[in-house]
Short mmCIF file of C-alpha atoms in Angstrom, two decimals:
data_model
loop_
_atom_site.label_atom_id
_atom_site.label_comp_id
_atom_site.label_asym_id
_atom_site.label_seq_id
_atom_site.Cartn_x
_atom_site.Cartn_y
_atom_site.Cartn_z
CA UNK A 1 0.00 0.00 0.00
CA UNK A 2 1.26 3.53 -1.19
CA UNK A 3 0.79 5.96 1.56
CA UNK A 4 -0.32 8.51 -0.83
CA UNK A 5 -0.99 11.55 2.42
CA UNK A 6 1.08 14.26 2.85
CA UNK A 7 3.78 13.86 5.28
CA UNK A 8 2.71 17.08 6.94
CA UNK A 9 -1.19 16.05 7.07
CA UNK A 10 -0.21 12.50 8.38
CA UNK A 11 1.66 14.40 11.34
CA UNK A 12 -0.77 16.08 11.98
CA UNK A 13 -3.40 12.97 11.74
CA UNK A 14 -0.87 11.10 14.09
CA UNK A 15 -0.76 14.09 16.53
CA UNK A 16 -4.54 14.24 16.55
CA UNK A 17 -4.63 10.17 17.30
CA UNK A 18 -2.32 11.51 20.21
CA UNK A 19 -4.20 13.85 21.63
CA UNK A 20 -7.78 11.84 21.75
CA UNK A 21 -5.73 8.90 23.44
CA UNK A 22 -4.44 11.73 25.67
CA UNK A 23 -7.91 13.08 26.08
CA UNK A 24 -9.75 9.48 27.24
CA UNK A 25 -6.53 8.88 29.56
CA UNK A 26 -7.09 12.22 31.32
CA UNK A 27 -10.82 11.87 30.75
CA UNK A 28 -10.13 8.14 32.74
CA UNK A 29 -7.97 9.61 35.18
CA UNK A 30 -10.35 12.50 36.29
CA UNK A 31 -13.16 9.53 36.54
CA UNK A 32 -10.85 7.42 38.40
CA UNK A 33 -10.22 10.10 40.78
CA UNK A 34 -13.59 11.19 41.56
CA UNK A 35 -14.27 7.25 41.73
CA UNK A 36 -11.74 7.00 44.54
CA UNK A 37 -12.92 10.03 46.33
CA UNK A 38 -16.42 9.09 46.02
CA UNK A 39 -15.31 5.66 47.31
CA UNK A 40 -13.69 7.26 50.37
CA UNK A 41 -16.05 10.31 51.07
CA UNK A 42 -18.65 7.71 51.53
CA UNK A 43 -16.64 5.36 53.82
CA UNK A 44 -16.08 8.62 55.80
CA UNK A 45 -19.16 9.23 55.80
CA UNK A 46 -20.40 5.75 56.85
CA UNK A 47 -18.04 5.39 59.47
CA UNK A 48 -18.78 8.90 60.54
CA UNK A 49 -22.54 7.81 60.81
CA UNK A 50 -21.70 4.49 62.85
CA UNK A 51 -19.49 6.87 65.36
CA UNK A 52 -22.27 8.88 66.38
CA UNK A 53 -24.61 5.69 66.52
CA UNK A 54 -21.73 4.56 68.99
CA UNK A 55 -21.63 7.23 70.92
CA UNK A 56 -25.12 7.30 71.40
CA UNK A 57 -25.19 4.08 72.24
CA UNK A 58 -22.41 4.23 74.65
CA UNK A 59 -24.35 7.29 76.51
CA UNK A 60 -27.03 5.19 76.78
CA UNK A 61 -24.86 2.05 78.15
CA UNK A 62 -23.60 4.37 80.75
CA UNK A 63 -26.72 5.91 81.47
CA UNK A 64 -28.20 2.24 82.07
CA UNK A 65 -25.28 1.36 83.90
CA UNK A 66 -25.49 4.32 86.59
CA UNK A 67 -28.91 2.86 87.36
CA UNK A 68 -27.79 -0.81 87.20
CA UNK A 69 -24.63 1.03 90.04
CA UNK A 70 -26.89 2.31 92.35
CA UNK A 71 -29.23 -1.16 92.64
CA UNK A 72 -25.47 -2.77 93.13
CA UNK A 73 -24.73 -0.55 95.85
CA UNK A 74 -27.97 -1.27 97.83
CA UNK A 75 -27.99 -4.42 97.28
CA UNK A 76 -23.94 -4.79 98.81
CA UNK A 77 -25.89 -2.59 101.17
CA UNK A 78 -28.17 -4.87 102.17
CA UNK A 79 -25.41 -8.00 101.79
CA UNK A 80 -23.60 -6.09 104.47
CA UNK A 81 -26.58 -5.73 106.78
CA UNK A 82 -27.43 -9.54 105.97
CA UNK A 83 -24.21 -10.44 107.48
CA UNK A 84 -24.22 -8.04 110.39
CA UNK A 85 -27.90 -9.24 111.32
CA UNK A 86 -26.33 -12.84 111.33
CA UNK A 87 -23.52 -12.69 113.05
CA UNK A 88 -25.30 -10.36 115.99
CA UNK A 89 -27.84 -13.25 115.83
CA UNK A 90 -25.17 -16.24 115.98
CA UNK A 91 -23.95 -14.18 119.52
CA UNK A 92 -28.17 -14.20 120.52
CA UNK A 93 -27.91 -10.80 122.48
CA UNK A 94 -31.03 -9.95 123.78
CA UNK A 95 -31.05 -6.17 124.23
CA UNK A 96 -33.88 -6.34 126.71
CA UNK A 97 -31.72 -9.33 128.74
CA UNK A 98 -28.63 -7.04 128.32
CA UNK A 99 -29.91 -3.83 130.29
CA UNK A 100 -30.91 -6.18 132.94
CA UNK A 101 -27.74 -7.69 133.38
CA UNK A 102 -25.99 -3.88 133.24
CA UNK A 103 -28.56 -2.96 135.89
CA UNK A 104 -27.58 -5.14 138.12
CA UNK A 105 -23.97 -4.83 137.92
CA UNK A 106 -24.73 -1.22 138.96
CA UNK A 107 -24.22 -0.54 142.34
CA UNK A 108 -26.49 2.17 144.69
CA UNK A 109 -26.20 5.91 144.02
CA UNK A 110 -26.01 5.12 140.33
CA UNK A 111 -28.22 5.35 137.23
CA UNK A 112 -27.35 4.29 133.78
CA UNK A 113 -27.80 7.37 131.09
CA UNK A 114 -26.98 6.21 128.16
CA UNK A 115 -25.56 3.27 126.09
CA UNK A 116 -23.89 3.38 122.55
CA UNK A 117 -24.34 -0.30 121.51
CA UNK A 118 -23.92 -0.61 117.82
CA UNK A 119 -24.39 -3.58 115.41
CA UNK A 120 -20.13 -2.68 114.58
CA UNK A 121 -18.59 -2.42 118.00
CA UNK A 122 -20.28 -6.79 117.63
CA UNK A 123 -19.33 -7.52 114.21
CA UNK A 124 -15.66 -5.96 114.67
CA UNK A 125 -12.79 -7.84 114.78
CA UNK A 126 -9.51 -7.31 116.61
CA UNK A 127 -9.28 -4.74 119.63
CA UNK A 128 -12.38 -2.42 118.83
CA UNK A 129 -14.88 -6.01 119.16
CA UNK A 130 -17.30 -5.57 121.36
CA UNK A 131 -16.01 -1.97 122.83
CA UNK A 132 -18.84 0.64 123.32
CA UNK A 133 -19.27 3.97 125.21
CA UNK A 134 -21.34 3.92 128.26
CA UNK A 135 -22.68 6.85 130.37
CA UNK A 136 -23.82 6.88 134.05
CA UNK A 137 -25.02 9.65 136.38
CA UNK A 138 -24.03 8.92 139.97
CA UNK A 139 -24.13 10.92 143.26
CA UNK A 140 -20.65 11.28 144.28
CA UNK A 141 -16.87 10.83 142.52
CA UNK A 142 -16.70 8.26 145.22
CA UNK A 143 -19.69 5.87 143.27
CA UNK A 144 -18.79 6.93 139.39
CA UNK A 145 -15.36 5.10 140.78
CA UNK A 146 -17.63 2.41 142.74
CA UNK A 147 -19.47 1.86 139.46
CA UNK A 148 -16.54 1.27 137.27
CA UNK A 149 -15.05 -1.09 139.75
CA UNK A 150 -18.42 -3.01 139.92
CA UNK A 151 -18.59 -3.28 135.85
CA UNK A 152 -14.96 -4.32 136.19
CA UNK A 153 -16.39 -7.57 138.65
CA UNK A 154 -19.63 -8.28 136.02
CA UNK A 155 -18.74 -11.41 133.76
CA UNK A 156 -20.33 -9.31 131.02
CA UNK A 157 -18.17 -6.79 131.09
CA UNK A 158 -14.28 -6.21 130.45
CA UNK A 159 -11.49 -3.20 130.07
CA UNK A 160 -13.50 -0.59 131.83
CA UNK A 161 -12.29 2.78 131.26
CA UNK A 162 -13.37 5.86 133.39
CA UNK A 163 -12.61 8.31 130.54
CA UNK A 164 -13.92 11.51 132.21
CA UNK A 165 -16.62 12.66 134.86
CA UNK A 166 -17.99 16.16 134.62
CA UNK A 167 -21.08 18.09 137.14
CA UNK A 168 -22.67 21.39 135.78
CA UNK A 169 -21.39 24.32 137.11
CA UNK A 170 -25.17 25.64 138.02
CA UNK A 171 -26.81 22.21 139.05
CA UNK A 172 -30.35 22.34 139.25
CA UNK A 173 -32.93 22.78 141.78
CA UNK A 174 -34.97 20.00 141.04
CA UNK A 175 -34.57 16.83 138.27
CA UNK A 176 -31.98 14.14 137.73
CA UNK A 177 -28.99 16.47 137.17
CA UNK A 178 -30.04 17.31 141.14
CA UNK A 179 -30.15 13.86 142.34
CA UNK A 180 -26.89 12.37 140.22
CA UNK A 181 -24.88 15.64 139.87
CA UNK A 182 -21.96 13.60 138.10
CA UNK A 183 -21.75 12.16 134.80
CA UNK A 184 -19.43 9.49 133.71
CA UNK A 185 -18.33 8.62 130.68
CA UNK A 186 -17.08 4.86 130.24
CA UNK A 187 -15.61 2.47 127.42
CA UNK A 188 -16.07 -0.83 128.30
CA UNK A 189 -15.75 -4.29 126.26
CA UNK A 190 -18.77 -6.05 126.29
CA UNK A 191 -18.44 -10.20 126.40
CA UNK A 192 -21.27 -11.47 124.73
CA UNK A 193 -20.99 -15.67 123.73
CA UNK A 194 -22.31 -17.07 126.43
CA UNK A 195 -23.34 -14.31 128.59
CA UNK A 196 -26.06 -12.70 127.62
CA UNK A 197 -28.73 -15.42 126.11
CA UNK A 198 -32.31 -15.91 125.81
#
């Protein structure tokens, strides 16, 4: 075959062949590109989307866990008071039994004010078990001193401390602060197995 074109009209015809396969490779490229971003803008975007679903749902996990914290603290609550209730039963103090016995381990010219007995001075362990404060009004120095010696002698009593006794500076004319001017304020370690049972 005679190539019969002009050599200046074939370079341009070759030139042109050139440019259109330039033309559909940038023409590819550019739809390659926004391909690959369209590809990746909607992964973003997905994975954007499940991130705030997560979130959400993680608020609402902790939300339902805060509840779910506060029924597992009452109920360690109640665990706790379980075990108390149990062991103060395995000892089988009887409160009402208990003041008896303390009554008469008092001796004359004393009354018995107050007692601090608590369900943890029972259930402690090591030297605060069984220790509780104790306060008595009596007449004279003489029997707040005669009273801790007679607690000392009680089986249901040990360690008796005298920690302080105190009078008001105006006593009274009439009433209990009249008749027992002196307060005491004792520890003492209560002994329970055996002692005080119903």
């Amino acid at each position: 075959m005679i190539n019969l074109l002009n050599p200046e009209h074939f370079a341009e015809l070759k030139a042109a062949r050139l440019n259109f396969r330039l033309r559909r490779y940038i023409v590819l490229a550019v739809v390659a590109t926004v391909g690959i971003a369209a590809i990746y803008g909607g992964g973003y975007w997905s994975a954007s989307n499940e991130y705030v679903l997560a979130e959400k749902q993680n608020v609402a996990a902790q939300a339902e866990l805060k509840s779910h914290e506060a029924l597992k603290n009452r109920l360690a609550e109640y665990r706790a008071n379980l075990v108390i209730a149990d062991k103060i039963l395995d000892t089988q103090l009887v409160y009402s039994d208990f003041l008896v016995y303390t009554a008469q381990a008092m001796p004359p010219n004393t009354i018995l004010a107050s007692v601090g007995l608590s369900t943890k001075s029972l259930v402690a362990t090591g030297p605060e078990k069984g220790v509780m404060p104790l306060e008595a009004r009596t007449k004279s120095y003489d029997d707040a001193l005669r009273l801790k010696e007679s607690l000392e002698a009680s089986p249901l009593f040990s360690d008796v401390r005298l920690k302080q006794t105190s009078t008001l500076d105006k006593i009274p004319p009439t009433g209990i602060e009249h008749d027992y001017p002196y307060l005491g304020s004792y520890t003492v370690r209560l002994d329970l197995i055996g002692k005080v049972k119903r």
